[in-house]
PDB file of C-alpha atoms in Angstrom:
ATOM      1  CA  THR A 946      -2.048 -11.707 -15.748  1.00 54.00           C
ATOM      2  CA  GLU A 947      -0.094  -8.452 -16.556  1.00 61.00           C
ATOM      3  CA  LEU A 948      -1.051  -5.866 -14.604  1.00 66.00           C
ATOM      4  CA  PRO A 949      -1.641  -2.463 -16.296  1.00 70.00           C
ATOM      5  CA  LEU A 950       1.453  -1.380 -14.201  1.00 82.00           C
ATOM      6  CA  VAL A 951       4.880   0.401 -16.288  1.00 89.00           C
ATOM      7  CA  LEU A 952       8.083   0.848 -14.513  1.00 88.00           C
ATOM      8  CA  PRO A 953      10.778   2.470 -15.995  1.00 91.00           C
ATOM      9  CA  ARG A 954      14.131   1.037 -16.148  1.00 91.00           C
ATOM     10  CA  PRO A 955      17.241   2.570 -16.130  1.00 91.00           C
ATOM     11  CA  VAL A 956      19.369   3.710 -18.757  1.00 93.00           C
ATOM     12  CA  PRO A 957      22.790   2.264 -18.913  1.00 91.00           C
ATOM     13  CA  GLY A 958      26.209   4.634 -18.711  1.00 92.00           C
ATOM     14  CA  LEU A 959      23.645   7.595 -17.914  1.00 93.00           C
ATOM     15  CA  VAL A 960      23.589   6.611 -13.574  1.00 91.00           C
ATOM     16  CA  SER A 961      25.852   7.272 -11.437  1.00 91.00           C
ATOM     17  CA  LYS A 962      26.243   7.636  -7.211  1.00 87.00           C
ATOM     18  CA  ARG A 963      24.112  11.185  -7.625  1.00 89.00           C
ATOM     19  CA  VAL A 964      22.182  11.115 -10.684  1.00 90.00           C
ATOM     20  CA  LEU A 965      19.604   8.115 -11.631  1.00 88.00           C
ATOM     21  CA  VAL A 966      18.222   8.871 -15.194  1.00 92.00           C
ATOM     22  CA  MET A 967      15.426   5.901 -16.207  1.00 91.00           C
ATOM     23  CA  ASP A 968      13.311   6.134 -19.472  1.00 92.00           C
ATOM     24  CA  TYR A 969      10.794   8.188 -20.693  1.00 92.00           C
ATOM     25  CA  LEU A 970       6.861   7.635 -19.577  1.00 92.00           C
ATOM     26  CA  LYS A 971       4.525   9.552 -21.862  1.00 92.00           C
ATOM     27  CA  GLY A 972       1.977  10.757 -19.812  1.00 90.00           C
ATOM     28  CA  VAL A 973       0.373  13.310 -16.867  1.00 90.00           C
ATOM     29  CA  PRO A 974       1.316  13.092 -13.451  1.00 91.00           C
ATOM     30  CA  LEU A 975      -2.144  11.406 -11.386  1.00 86.00           C
ATOM     31  CA  SER A 976      -2.544  14.917  -9.381  1.00 86.00           C
ATOM     32  CA  ARG A 977      -3.528  16.278 -12.944  1.00 86.00           C
ATOM     33  CA  ALA A 978      -5.359  13.091 -14.170  1.00 82.00           C
ATOM     34  CA  ARG A 979      -8.608  14.677 -12.852  1.00 82.00           C
ATOM     35  CA  GLU A 980      -8.142  18.087 -14.674  1.00 85.00           C
ATOM     36  CA  GLU A 981      -6.776  15.645 -18.356  1.00 79.00           C
ATOM     37  CA  MET A 982     -10.301  13.634 -18.044  1.00 78.00           C
ATOM     38  CA  LEU A 983     -12.376  16.864 -17.930  1.00 83.00           C
ATOM     39  CA  LYS A 984     -10.522  18.597 -21.223  1.00 80.00           C
ATOM     40  CA  LYS A 985     -11.216  14.827 -22.609  1.00 75.00           C
ATOM     41  CA  GLY A 986     -15.031  15.329 -22.045  1.00 81.00           C
ATOM     42  CA  ILE A 987     -14.730  11.926 -19.144  1.00 78.00           C
ATOM     43  CA  ASP A 988     -17.185  12.602 -16.197  1.00 85.00           C
ATOM     44  CA  PRO A 989     -14.754  11.665 -13.177  1.00 81.00           C
ATOM     45  CA  GLU A 990     -17.739  10.058 -11.420  1.00 84.00           C
ATOM     46  CA  SER A 991     -18.613   8.200 -14.737  1.00 87.00           C
ATOM     47  CA  PRO A 992     -19.013   4.141 -14.455  1.00 87.00           C
ATOM     48  CA  GLU A 993     -15.558   3.938 -16.640  1.00 84.00           C
ATOM     49  CA  ALA A 994     -13.309   6.410 -14.056  1.00 84.00           C
ATOM     50  CA  LYS A 995     -14.495   4.226 -10.980  1.00 86.00           C
ATOM     51  CA  LEU A 996     -13.266   0.990 -13.846  1.00 87.00           C
ATOM     52  CA  PHE A 997     -10.388   2.862 -13.884  1.00 85.00           C
ATOM     53  CA  GLY A 998     -10.112   4.276 -10.255  1.00 87.00           C
ATOM     54  CA  ARG A 999      -9.680   0.296  -9.414  1.00 89.00           C
ATOM     55  CA  LYS A1000      -7.148  -0.363 -11.956  1.00 87.00           C
ATOM     56  CA  LEU A1001      -5.457   2.325 -10.660  1.00 88.00           C
ATOM     57  CA  LEU A1002      -5.923   0.776  -6.740  1.00 91.00           C
ATOM     58  CA  LYS A1003      -5.247  -2.898  -8.066  1.00 90.00           C
ATOM     59  CA  ALA A1004      -1.958  -2.096  -9.449  1.00 88.00           C
ATOM     60  CA  LEU A1005      -0.236   0.139  -6.856  1.00 89.00           C
ATOM     61  CA  THR A1006      -1.777  -2.145  -4.036  1.00 92.00           C
ATOM     62  CA  TYR A1007      -0.050  -5.076  -6.168  1.00 91.00           C
ATOM     63  CA  ALA A1008       3.528  -3.044  -6.752  1.00 88.00           C
ATOM     64  CA  PHE A1009       3.631  -2.013  -3.022  1.00 90.00           C
ATOM     65  CA  GLY A1010       2.672  -5.214  -1.229  1.00 91.00           C
ATOM     66  CA  ARG A1011       5.220  -7.660  -3.299  1.00 91.00           C
ATOM     67  CA  ASN A1012       8.119  -5.286  -2.676  1.00 90.00           C
ATOM     68  CA  ILE A1013       7.123  -4.256   0.649  1.00 92.00           C
ATOM     69  CA  LEU A1014       6.154  -8.359   1.934  1.00 93.00           C
ATOM     70  CA  GLU A1015       8.674 -10.153  -0.093  1.00 91.00           C
ATOM     71  CA  THR A1016      11.829  -8.433  -0.929  1.00 89.00           C
ATOM     72  CA  GLY A1017      11.207  -5.389   1.979  1.00 90.00           C
ATOM     73  CA  PHE A1018      13.009  -3.549  -1.374  1.00 89.00           C
ATOM     74  CA  PHE A1019      10.618  -0.614  -2.521  1.00 88.00           C
ATOM     75  CA  HIS A1020       9.516   2.913  -3.847  1.00 87.00           C
ATOM     76  CA  ALA A1021       9.618   5.079  -0.731  1.00 83.00           C
ATOM     77  CA  ASP A1022       8.661   8.537  -2.017  1.00 85.00           C
ATOM     78  CA  PRO A1023       4.919   8.116  -3.192  1.00 84.00           C
ATOM     79  CA  HIS A1024       3.037  10.548  -4.352  1.00 87.00           C
ATOM     80  CA  GLY A1025       0.976  11.758  -7.064  1.00 85.00           C
ATOM     81  CA  GLY A1026       3.750  13.453  -8.687  1.00 88.00           C
ATOM     82  CA  ASN A1027       5.697   9.977  -8.963  1.00 89.00           C
ATOM     83  CA  ILE A1028       2.128   8.217 -10.235  1.00 88.00           C
ATOM     84  CA  PHE A1029       1.911   8.478 -14.568  1.00 90.00           C
ATOM     85  CA  VAL A1030      -1.448   8.205 -15.869  1.00 88.00           C
ATOM     86  CA  LEU A1031      -0.658   6.848 -19.001  1.00 88.00           C
ATOM     87  CA  ASP A1032      -1.347   7.351 -22.909  1.00 86.00           C
ATOM     88  CA  SER A1033      -1.837   3.728 -22.960  1.00 84.00           C
ATOM     89  CA  GLY A1034      -4.334   3.618 -20.106  1.00 81.00           C
ATOM     90  CA  GLU A1035      -1.945   1.691 -17.799  1.00 85.00           C
ATOM     91  CA  ILE A1036      -0.345   3.839 -14.652  1.00 87.00           C
ATOM     92  CA  GLY A1037       3.449   4.742 -14.649  1.00 90.00           C
ATOM     93  CA  LEU A1038       5.780   4.998 -11.100  1.00 88.00           C
ATOM     94  CA  ILE A1039       8.447   6.812 -11.399  1.00 88.00           C
ATOM     95  CA  ASP A1040      11.288   8.325  -9.767  1.00 86.00           C
ATOM     96  CA  PHE A1041      13.464   5.635  -7.253  1.00 82.00           C
ATOM     97  CA  GLY A1042      15.231   7.825  -6.193  1.00 81.00           C
ATOM     98  CA  GLN A1043      14.618   6.782  -3.048  1.00 82.00           C
ATOM     99  CA  VAL A1044      14.210   3.755  -1.773  1.00 85.00           C
ATOM    100  CA  LYS A1045      14.053   1.517   1.520  1.00 88.00           C
ATOM    101  CA  GLN A1046      14.679  -1.583   2.741  1.00 90.00           C
ATOM    102  CA  ILE A1047      12.766  -3.063   5.494  1.00 89.00           C
ATOM    103  CA  SER A1048      14.054  -5.861   7.790  1.00 88.00           C
ATOM    104  CA  GLY A1049      13.164  -9.843   7.381  1.00 88.00           C
ATOM    105  CA  ARG A1050      12.044  -9.868  10.647  1.00 90.00           C
ATOM    106  CA  ASN A1051       9.651  -6.780  10.211  1.00 91.00           C
ATOM    107  CA  ARG A1052       8.751  -7.906   7.009  1.00 92.00           C
ATOM    108  CA  GLU A1053       7.219 -11.348   8.588  1.00 95.00           C
ATOM    109  CA  THR A1054       5.568  -9.766  11.363  1.00 95.00           C
ATOM    110  CA  LEU A1055       3.643  -7.199   8.155  1.00 95.00           C
ATOM    111  CA  ALA A1056       2.698 -10.458   6.725  1.00 96.00           C
ATOM    112  CA  LYS A1057       1.430 -11.745   9.880  1.00 97.00           C
ATOM    113  CA  VAL A1058      -0.679  -8.709  10.325  1.00 96.00           C
ATOM    114  CA  MET A1059      -1.726  -8.868   6.857  1.00 97.00           C
ATOM    115  CA  ILE A1060      -3.638 -12.553   8.015  1.00 97.00           C
ATOM    116  CA  ALA A1061      -4.675 -11.728  10.885  1.00 97.00           C
ATOM    117  CA  LEU A1062      -7.103  -8.761   9.342  1.00 97.00           C
ATOM    118  CA  ASP A1063      -8.078 -10.590   6.420  1.00 96.00           C
ATOM    119  CA  GLU A1064      -9.539 -13.378   8.981  1.00 96.00           C
ATOM    120  CA  ARG A1065     -10.802 -12.017  11.852  1.00 95.00           C
ATOM    121  CA  VAL A1066     -13.996 -12.867  12.034  1.00 92.00           C
ATOM    122  CA  GLY A1067     -15.734  -9.355  13.479  1.00 87.00           C
ATOM    123  CA  ASP A1068     -13.995  -5.760  14.313  1.00 90.00           C
ATOM    124  CA  ASP A1069     -15.094  -6.462  17.545  1.00 90.00           C
ATOM    125  CA  ARG A1070     -14.359 -10.006  18.279  1.00 93.00           C
ATOM    126  CA  PRO A1071     -11.560  -9.652  21.615  1.00 95.00           C
ATOM    127  CA  GLU A1072      -9.623 -13.282  20.427  1.00 96.00           C
ATOM    128  CA  ASP A1073      -9.432 -11.141  16.935  1.00 96.00           C
ATOM    129  CA  LEU A1074      -8.211  -7.957  18.581  1.00 96.00           C
ATOM    130  CA  ALA A1075      -5.843  -8.981  20.795  1.00 96.00           C
ATOM    131  CA  LEU A1076      -3.686 -11.155  18.061  1.00 97.00           C
ATOM    132  CA  ILE A1077      -4.108  -8.032  15.825  1.00 96.00           C
ATOM    133  CA  GLY A1078      -2.770  -5.676  18.976  1.00 96.00           C
ATOM    134  CA  ALA A1079       0.009  -8.130  19.687  1.00 96.00           C
ATOM    135  CA  LEU A1080       1.397  -8.004  16.761  1.00 96.00           C
ATOM    136  CA  ALA A1081       1.200  -4.251  16.276  1.00 94.00           C
ATOM    137  CA  LEU A1082       2.956  -3.962  19.136  1.00 94.00           C
ATOM    138  CA  GLU A1083       5.415  -6.725  18.070  1.00 94.00           C
ATOM    139  CA  LEU A1084       6.214  -4.664  14.939  1.00 91.00           C
ATOM    140  CA  GLY A1085       7.641  -1.409  17.909  1.00 91.00           C
ATOM    141  CA  VAL A1086       4.450   0.386  18.027  1.00 92.00           C
ATOM    142  CA  GLU A1087       4.392   2.198  21.567  1.00 95.00           C
ATOM    143  CA  LEU A1088       1.396   3.933  22.396  1.00 96.00           C
ATOM    144  CA  ASN A1089       0.694   6.046  25.487  1.00 96.00           C
ATOM    145  CA  GLU A1090       0.053   5.144  28.844  1.00 95.00           C
ATOM    146  CA  ASP A1091      -3.559   5.997  28.957  1.00 95.00           C
ATOM    147  CA  ALA A1092      -4.609   4.192  25.898  1.00 96.00           C
ATOM    148  CA  LYS A1093      -7.336   2.191  25.143  1.00 95.00           C
ATOM    149  CA  ASP A1094      -6.926  -1.471  25.522  1.00 94.00           C
ATOM    150  CA  GLU A1095      -8.096  -1.372  21.461  1.00 96.00           C
ATOM    151  CA  ALA A1096      -5.851   1.492  20.431  1.00 96.00           C
ATOM    152  CA  ALA A1097      -3.052  -1.051  18.795  1.00 96.00           C
ATOM    153  CA  ALA A1098      -5.444  -3.378  16.644  1.00 96.00           C
ATOM    154  CA  ALA A1099      -7.758   0.315  15.957  1.00 96.00           C
ATOM    155  CA  VAL A1100      -4.066   1.116  14.157  1.00 95.00           C
ATOM    156  CA  GLY A1101      -3.362  -1.239  12.686  1.00 94.00           C
ATOM    157  CA  MET A1102      -7.123  -1.542  10.923  1.00 95.00           C
ATOM    158  CA  TRP A1103      -7.017   2.106  10.567  1.00 95.00           C
ATOM    159  CA  LEU A1104      -3.191   1.677   8.397  1.00 92.00           C
ATOM    160  CA  PHE A1105      -4.133  -1.574   6.624  1.00 94.00           C
ATOM    161  CA  ASP A1106      -8.251  -1.672   5.892  1.00 94.00           C
ATOM    162  CA  GLY A1107      -9.840   0.942   4.332  1.00 90.00           C
ATOM    163  CA  SER A1108     -13.152  -0.855   4.125  1.00 90.00           C
ATOM    164  CA  THR A1109     -13.781  -0.981   8.085  1.00 91.00           C
ATOM    165  CA  GLU A1110     -16.319   1.344   8.984  1.00 89.00           C
ATOM    166  CA  LYS A1111     -16.055   0.731  12.739  1.00 92.00           C
ATOM    167  CA  LEU A1112     -13.229   0.872  14.171  1.00 95.00           C
ATOM    168  CA  PRO A1113     -13.132  -0.831  18.420  1.00 95.00           C
ATOM    169  CA  GLY A1114     -12.667   1.171  21.120  1.00 94.00           C
ATOM    170  CA  GLY A1115     -15.068   3.803  19.621  1.00 95.00           C
ATOM    171  CA  TYR A1116     -12.578   5.691  17.736  1.00 96.00           C
ATOM    172  CA  ASP A1117     -12.861   7.791  14.716  1.00 96.00           C
ATOM    173  CA  LEU A1118     -11.452   7.194  11.466  1.00 92.00           C
ATOM    174  CA  GLY A1119     -11.427  10.736  10.571  1.00 89.00           C
ATOM    175  CA  GLU A1120      -7.217  10.955  10.684  1.00 85.00           C
ATOM    176  CA  LEU A1121      -7.249  14.640  11.913  1.00 88.00           C
ATOM    177  CA  SER A1122     -10.050  13.146  14.288  1.00 93.00           C
ATOM    178  CA  PRO A1123      -9.239  14.156  18.272  1.00 93.00           C
ATOM    179  CA  ASN A1124     -10.873  10.903  18.837  1.00 95.00           C
ATOM    180  CA  SER A1125      -8.525   8.993  15.656  1.00 95.00           C
ATOM    181  CA  PRO A1126      -6.526   6.337  16.612  1.00 95.00           C
ATOM    182  CA  VAL A1127      -3.563   7.939  15.723  1.00 93.00           C
ATOM    183  CA  LYS A1128      -3.628  10.086  17.990  1.00 94.00           C
ATOM    184  CA  GLU A1129      -2.963   6.980  20.572  1.00 95.00           C
ATOM    185  CA  LEU A1130       0.715   6.802  19.080  1.00 94.00           C
ATOM    186  CA  LYS A1131       3.383   7.611  21.446  1.00 94.00           C
ATOM    187  CA  SER A1132       5.827   6.192  18.758  1.00 92.00           C
ATOM    188  CA  PHE A1133       6.131   4.563  14.817  1.00 88.00           C
ATOM    189  CA  PRO A1134       9.176   2.177  14.044  1.00 85.00           C
ATOM    190  CA  GLN A1135      11.567   3.850  11.950  1.00 81.00           C
ATOM    191  CA  ASP A1136      12.075   1.549  10.118  1.00 78.00           C
ATOM    192  CA  LEU A1137       8.010   1.312   9.258  1.00 86.00           C
ATOM    193  CA  VAL A1138       7.636   4.966   8.489  1.00 87.00           C
ATOM    194  CA  LEU A1139       8.212   4.887   5.014  1.00 87.00           C
ATOM    195  CA  VAL A1140       5.645   1.913   4.949  1.00 90.00           C
ATOM    196  CA  GLY A1141       3.428   3.526   6.370  1.00 87.00           C
ATOM    197  CA  ARG A1142       3.857   6.477   3.752  1.00 88.00           C
ATOM    198  CA  SER A1143       2.987   4.049   1.065  1.00 89.00           C
ATOM    199  CA  THR A1144      -0.518   2.797   2.571  1.00 91.00           C
ATOM    200  CA  ILE A1145      -1.376   5.564   3.739  1.00 89.00           C
ATOM    201  CA  LEU A1146      -1.079   7.198  -0.222  1.00 89.00           C
ATOM    202  CA  ILE A1147      -3.224   4.200  -0.767  1.00 91.00           C
ATOM    203  CA  LYS A1148      -5.551   4.892   1.877  1.00 90.00           C
ATOM    204  CA  GLY A1149      -6.364   8.260   0.548  1.00 88.00           C
ATOM    205  CA  LEU A1150      -6.248   7.212  -3.209  1.00 88.00           C
ATOM    206  CA  SER A1151      -9.457   5.539  -2.210  1.00 90.00           C
ATOM    207  CA  ASN A1152     -11.728   7.900  -0.227  1.00 87.00           C
ATOM    208  CA  ARG A1153     -10.803  10.221  -2.939  1.00 85.00           C
ATOM    209  CA  LEU A1154     -12.217   7.797  -5.526  1.00 85.00           C
ATOM    210  CA  GLY A1155     -15.008   6.407  -3.158  1.00 86.00           C
ATOM    211  CA  ILE A1156     -13.890   3.507  -3.452  1.00 89.00           C
ATOM    212  CA  PRO A1157     -13.596   1.040  -0.309  1.00 90.00           C
ATOM    213  CA  TRP A1158     -10.105  -1.078  -0.238  1.00 93.00           C
ATOM    214  CA  SER A1159      -8.963  -3.437   1.909  1.00 95.00           C
ATOM    215  CA  LEU A1160      -4.970  -3.374   1.981  1.00 94.00           C
ATOM    216  CA  SER A1161      -4.914  -6.268   4.427  1.00 96.00           C
ATOM    217  CA  ARG A1162      -7.370  -8.107   2.074  1.00 96.00           C
ATOM    218  CA  GLU A1163      -6.070  -7.436  -1.072  1.00 95.00           C
ATOM    219  CA  TRP A1164      -1.980  -8.345   0.564  1.00 96.00           C
ATOM    220  CA  ALA A1165      -3.217 -11.470   2.427  1.00 97.00           C
ATOM    221  CA  PRO A1166      -2.189 -13.617  -0.693  1.00 96.00           C
ATOM    222  CA  ILE A1167       1.697 -12.368  -0.789  1.00 95.00           C
ATOM    223  CA  ALA A1168       1.403 -12.901   2.833  1.00 96.00           C
ATOM    224  CA  ARG A1169       0.595 -16.212   3.201  1.00 96.00           C
ATOM    225  CA  GLN A1170       2.613 -16.892   0.291  1.00 94.00           C
ATOM    226  CA  VAL A1171       5.737 -15.111   1.420  1.00 93.00           C
ATOM    227  CA  LEU A1172       5.142 -16.893   5.076  1.00 94.00           C
ATOM    228  CA  ASN A1173       4.629 -20.600   3.216  1.00 92.00           C
ATOM    229  CA  ARG A1174       8.321 -20.226   1.454  1.00 85.00           C
ATOM    230  CA  GLU A1175       9.921 -19.132   4.662  1.00 75.00           C
ATOM    231  CA  ASP A1176       8.428 -22.488   6.086  1.00 74.00           C
ATOM    232  CA  GLY A1177       9.581 -24.562   3.273  1.00 72.00           C
ATOM    233  CA  LYS A1178       5.870 -24.876   2.197  1.00 63.00           C
ATOM    234  CA  SER A1179       5.653 -22.320  -0.642  1.00 57.00           C
ATOM    235  CA  LYS A1180       2.543 -22.716  -3.031  1.00 50.00           C
ATOM    236  CA  ASP A1181       1.407 -21.275  -6.204  1.00 49.00           C
ATOM    237  CA  THR A1182      -0.754 -18.075  -6.042  1.00 48.00           C
ATOM    238  CA  PRO A1183      -2.556 -16.256  -8.662  1.00 46.00           C
ATOM    239  CA  ALA A1184      -0.196 -13.146  -6.743  1.00 49.00           C
ATOM    240  CA  HIS A1185       2.607 -15.229  -7.500  1.00 49.00           C
ATOM    241  CA  ALA A1186       1.256 -15.365 -11.544  1.00 52.00           C
ATOM    242  CA  GLN A1187       0.969 -11.972 -12.344  1.00 59.00           C
ATOM    243  CA  ARG A1188       3.630  -9.012 -13.553  1.00 56.00           C
ATOM    244  CA  VAL A1189       4.354  -5.504 -14.435  1.00 55.00           C
ATOM    245  CA  ARG A1190       5.784  -4.449 -17.240  1.00 58.00           C
ATOM    246  CA  PHE A1191       9.273  -2.479 -17.930  1.00 53.00           C
ATOM    247  CA  VAL A1192       9.224  -0.197 -20.344  1.00 55.00           C
ATOM    248  CA  VAL A1193      12.315  -1.635 -23.467  1.00 47.00           C
TER     249      VAL A1193
END
């Protein structure tokens, strides 16, 4: 299966240590997509627009999931100006001038977080919360001394599962709420700050599109594949069969 995601290739002979030149993608940045839809007489709230929104979320989720969990090397400057809606209807990801690599250990722990979130029985089951919270702390998340017992798990659910309707510990879903689990963070591991940018981008898109979206559910098949491979038990999954298109 080929996802509707297009990546430009570097142009040989024009790339240096200070300059990155890549193929030209014809389209408009995502930050202007709504404006362009209105110009073309397309209702942003129409079923067609919702279908495109799901395609957009699916493509970005898959691309970042594969890069972060499989290789640890990923696009580290995701925002509406670096994501293009192409004239072909596909989605383009540009500007690879800022990238990030995370350690193998953190990749493995992140994979375990995705699986724990995906396999949890409920949002308030103590055993599930204990596992998710322990994995979040293993990543290097530090909480305030007076944080609730459910704080670490709530942070993980807030970051990676936008379909969650109620957070444990009575925390609010709103990032700016004084009762947000984000307020319990004393420090966040530097290695994962840019991973957080990617997840918040996708979370924000799903909120604006009105489409509930769970990164953990979408990334769990990739996470299982990664852990199986590291254990020497690699299995084929639908995620492995998908690919993106490069401009040639």
